């Protein structure tokens, strides 16, 4: 993954993610920590929430992270990811970034990145960068 994409993802902390529900699409927001080594976004939530129940039913989810700015400097990523429970290392990454979250309880999950489209209007020549996880073929997305 291009270092500019990693730097952007690491610089933010709030994402919006979408999953399928019985009527189409459902969306939720979550604070996240970035597991750069495994290219995953780590979130925490309670297993009885609608968004977590839906993600367990269909693990392919969509994610958006954006920084509010003027059009000339707009930055954001659109991500396709796979939802799963976080491993022990990822749990530590999350609570290091959000230690207060331990008080809230819940379970920690990973959104494993399969595809990223990074838009950065401040880039002079290339405004969009893409990343495909090696095991994902472009035509499967």
mmCIF file with all atom_site columns, C-alpha atoms in Angstrom, residues 43-116:
data_model
loop_
_atom_site.group_PDB
_atom_site.id
_atom_site.type_symbol
_atom_site.label_atom_id
_atom_site.label_alt_id
_atom_site.label_comp_id
_atom_site.label_asym_id
_atom_site.label_entity_id
_atom_site.label_seq_id
_atom_site.pdbx_PDB_ins_code
_atom_site.Cartn_x
_atom_site.Cartn_y
_atom_site.Cartn_z
_atom_site.occupancy
_atom_site.B_iso_or_equiv
_atom_site.pdbx_formal_charge
_atom_site.auth_seq_id
_atom_site.auth_comp_id
_atom_site.auth_asym_id
_atom_site.auth_atom_id
_atom_site.pdbx_PDB_model_num
ATOM 1  C CA . UNK A 1 43  ? -13.128 -0.852  15.903 1.00 0.00 ? 43  UNK A CA 1
ATOM 2  C CA . UNK A 1 44  ? -15.023 -1.718  19.077 1.00 0.00 ? 44  UNK A CA 1
ATOM 3  C CA . UNK A 1 45  ? -18.747 -2.211  19.536 1.00 0.00 ? 45  UNK A CA 1
ATOM 4  C CA . UNK A 1 46  ? -21.279 -4.373  21.316 1.00 0.00 ? 46  UNK A CA 1
ATOM 5  C CA . UNK A 1 47  ? -22.268 -7.599  19.588 1.00 0.00 ? 47  UNK A CA 1
ATOM 6  C CA . UNK A 1 48  ? -25.981 -6.893  20.012 1.00 0.00 ? 48  UNK A CA 1
ATOM 7  C CA . UNK A 1 49  ? -25.924 -3.739  17.862 1.00 0.00 ? 49  UNK A CA 1
ATOM 8  C CA . UNK A 1 50  ? -27.608 -3.826  14.469 1.00 0.00 ? 50  UNK A CA 1
ATOM 9  C CA . UNK A 1 51  ? -24.435 -3.029  12.527 1.00 0.00 ? 51  UNK A CA 1
ATOM 10 C CA . UNK A 1 52  ? -22.423 -5.813  14.180 1.00 0.00 ? 52  UNK A CA 1
ATOM 11 C CA . UNK A 1 53  ? -25.209 -8.369  13.676 1.00 0.00 ? 53  UNK A CA 1
ATOM 12 C CA . UNK A 1 54  ? -25.406 -7.397  10.000 1.00 0.00 ? 54  UNK A CA 1
ATOM 13 C CA . UNK A 1 55  ? -21.636 -7.590  9.556  1.00 0.00 ? 55  UNK A CA 1
ATOM 14 C CA . UNK A 1 56  ? -21.619 -11.095 11.039 1.00 0.00 ? 56  UNK A CA 1
ATOM 15 C CA . UNK A 1 57  ? -24.246 -12.118 8.444  1.00 0.00 ? 57  UNK A CA 1
ATOM 16 C CA . UNK A 1 58  ? -22.315 -10.631 5.502  1.00 0.00 ? 58  UNK A CA 1
ATOM 17 C CA . UNK A 1 59  ? -18.658 -9.892  6.195  1.00 0.00 ? 59  UNK A CA 1
ATOM 18 C CA . UNK A 1 60  ? -18.007 -7.718  3.114  1.00 0.00 ? 60  UNK A CA 1
ATOM 19 C CA . UNK A 1 61  ? -18.402 -4.077  4.155  1.00 0.00 ? 61  UNK A CA 1
ATOM 20 C CA . UNK A 1 62  ? -17.692 -0.632  2.737  1.00 0.00 ? 62  UNK A CA 1
ATOM 21 C CA . UNK A 1 63  ? -15.818 2.086   4.632  1.00 0.00 ? 63  UNK A CA 1
ATOM 22 C CA . UNK A 1 64  ? -15.393 5.819   4.143  1.00 0.00 ? 64  UNK A CA 1
ATOM 23 C CA . UNK A 1 65  ? -12.882 8.070   5.891  1.00 0.00 ? 65  UNK A CA 1
ATOM 24 C CA . UNK A 1 66  ? -12.674 11.739  4.923  1.00 0.00 ? 66  UNK A CA 1
ATOM 25 C CA . UNK A 1 67  ? -11.190 14.963  6.194  1.00 0.00 ? 67  UNK A CA 1
ATOM 26 C CA . UNK A 1 68  ? -13.355 18.007  5.971  1.00 0.00 ? 68  UNK A CA 1
ATOM 27 C CA . UNK A 1 69  ? -11.598 20.661  3.994  1.00 0.00 ? 69  UNK A CA 1
ATOM 28 C CA . UNK A 1 70  ? -11.962 22.855  0.962  1.00 0.00 ? 70  UNK A CA 1
ATOM 29 C CA . UNK A 1 71  ? -12.435 21.100  -2.385 1.00 0.00 ? 71  UNK A CA 1
ATOM 30 C CA . UNK A 1 72  ? -8.868  21.939  -3.394 1.00 0.00 ? 72  UNK A CA 1
ATOM 31 C CA . UNK A 1 73  ? -7.472  19.996  -0.428 1.00 0.00 ? 73  UNK A CA 1
ATOM 32 C CA . UNK A 1 74  ? -10.137 17.299  0.013  1.00 0.00 ? 74  UNK A CA 1
ATOM 33 C CA . UNK A 1 75  ? -8.737  13.952  1.178  1.00 0.00 ? 75  UNK A CA 1
ATOM 34 C CA . UNK A 1 76  ? -10.552 10.683  1.696  1.00 0.00 ? 76  UNK A CA 1
ATOM 35 C CA . UNK A 1 77  ? -10.551 6.943   1.220  1.00 0.00 ? 77  UNK A CA 1
ATOM 36 C CA . UNK A 1 78  ? -13.205 4.540   0.049  1.00 0.00 ? 78  UNK A CA 1
ATOM 37 C CA . UNK A 1 79  ? -12.471 1.035   1.267  1.00 0.00 ? 79  UNK A CA 1
ATOM 38 C CA . UNK A 1 80  ? -13.796 -2.466  0.704  1.00 0.00 ? 80  UNK A CA 1
ATOM 39 C CA . UNK A 1 81  ? -13.069 -4.625  3.725  1.00 0.00 ? 81  UNK A CA 1
ATOM 40 C CA . UNK A 1 82  ? -13.750 -7.943  5.364  1.00 0.00 ? 82  UNK A CA 1
ATOM 41 C CA . UNK A 1 83  ? -15.286 -7.862  8.873  1.00 0.00 ? 83  UNK A CA 1
ATOM 42 C CA . UNK A 1 84  ? -13.986 -10.257 11.546 1.00 0.00 ? 84  UNK A CA 1
ATOM 43 C CA . UNK A 1 85  ? -13.077 -10.369 15.229 1.00 0.00 ? 85  UNK A CA 1
ATOM 44 C CA . UNK A 1 86  ? -9.805  -8.651  16.106 1.00 0.00 ? 86  UNK A CA 1
ATOM 45 C CA . UNK A 1 87  ? -6.789  -10.651 17.223 1.00 0.00 ? 87  UNK A CA 1
ATOM 46 C CA . UNK A 1 88  ? -4.917  -9.974  20.491 1.00 0.00 ? 88  UNK A CA 1
ATOM 47 C CA . UNK A 1 89  ? -2.377  -7.636  18.878 1.00 0.00 ? 89  UNK A CA 1
ATOM 48 C CA . UNK A 1 90  ? -5.169  -5.610  17.260 1.00 0.00 ? 90  UNK A CA 1
ATOM 49 C CA . UNK A 1 91  ? -7.013  -5.339  20.563 1.00 0.00 ? 91  UNK A CA 1
ATOM 50 C CA . UNK A 1 92  ? -3.858  -3.857  22.094 1.00 0.00 ? 92  UNK A CA 1
ATOM 51 C CA . UNK A 1 93  ? -3.524  -1.396  19.175 1.00 0.00 ? 93  UNK A CA 1
ATOM 52 C CA . UNK A 1 94  ? -7.105  -0.229  19.697 1.00 0.00 ? 94  UNK A CA 1
ATOM 53 C CA . UNK A 1 95  ? -6.893  0.264   23.460 1.00 0.00 ? 95  UNK A CA 1
ATOM 54 C CA . UNK A 1 96  ? -3.543  2.009   23.174 1.00 0.00 ? 96  UNK A CA 1
ATOM 55 C CA . UNK A 1 97  ? -5.215  4.641   20.984 1.00 0.00 ? 97  UNK A CA 1
ATOM 56 C CA . UNK A 1 98  ? -8.497  4.702   22.953 1.00 0.00 ? 98  UNK A CA 1
ATOM 57 C CA . UNK A 1 99  ? -7.762  3.638   26.561 1.00 0.00 ? 99  UNK A CA 1
ATOM 58 C CA . UNK A 1 100 ? -11.091 5.052   27.780 1.00 0.00 ? 100 UNK A CA 1
ATOM 59 C CA . UNK A 1 101 ? -12.935 2.530   25.572 1.00 0.00 ? 101 UNK A CA 1
ATOM 60 C CA . UNK A 1 102 ? -12.131 -0.270  28.029 1.00 0.00 ? 102 UNK A CA 1
ATOM 61 C CA . UNK A 1 103 ? -14.644 1.319   30.390 1.00 0.00 ? 103 UNK A CA 1
ATOM 62 C CA . UNK A 1 104 ? -17.379 1.038   27.770 1.00 0.00 ? 104 UNK A CA 1
ATOM 63 C CA . UNK A 1 105 ? -17.055 -2.712  27.311 1.00 0.00 ? 105 UNK A CA 1
ATOM 64 C CA . UNK A 1 106 ? -17.848 -4.376  24.028 1.00 0.00 ? 106 UNK A CA 1
ATOM 65 C CA . UNK A 1 107 ? -15.890 -6.480  21.584 1.00 0.00 ? 107 UNK A CA 1
ATOM 66 C CA . UNK A 1 108 ? -13.071 -5.465  19.273 1.00 0.00 ? 108 UNK A CA 1
ATOM 67 C CA . UNK A 1 109 ? -13.347 -6.167  15.546 1.00 0.00 ? 109 UNK A CA 1
ATOM 68 C CA . UNK A 1 110 ? -11.134 -5.795  12.478 1.00 0.00 ? 110 UNK A CA 1
ATOM 69 C CA . UNK A 1 111 ? -12.067 -4.459  9.073  1.00 0.00 ? 111 UNK A CA 1
ATOM 70 C CA . UNK A 1 112 ? -9.413  -6.121  6.914  1.00 0.00 ? 112 UNK A CA 1
ATOM 71 C CA . UNK A 1 113 ? -8.683  -3.903  3.930  1.00 0.00 ? 113 UNK A CA 1
ATOM 72 C CA . UNK A 1 114 ? -9.045  -5.521  0.512  1.00 0.00 ? 114 UNK A CA 1
ATOM 73 C CA . UNK A 1 115 ? -9.272  -2.405  -1.671 1.00 0.00 ? 115 UNK A CA 1
ATOM 74 C CA . UNK A 1 116 ? -8.654  1.312   -1.191 1.00 0.00 ? 116 UNK A CA 1
#
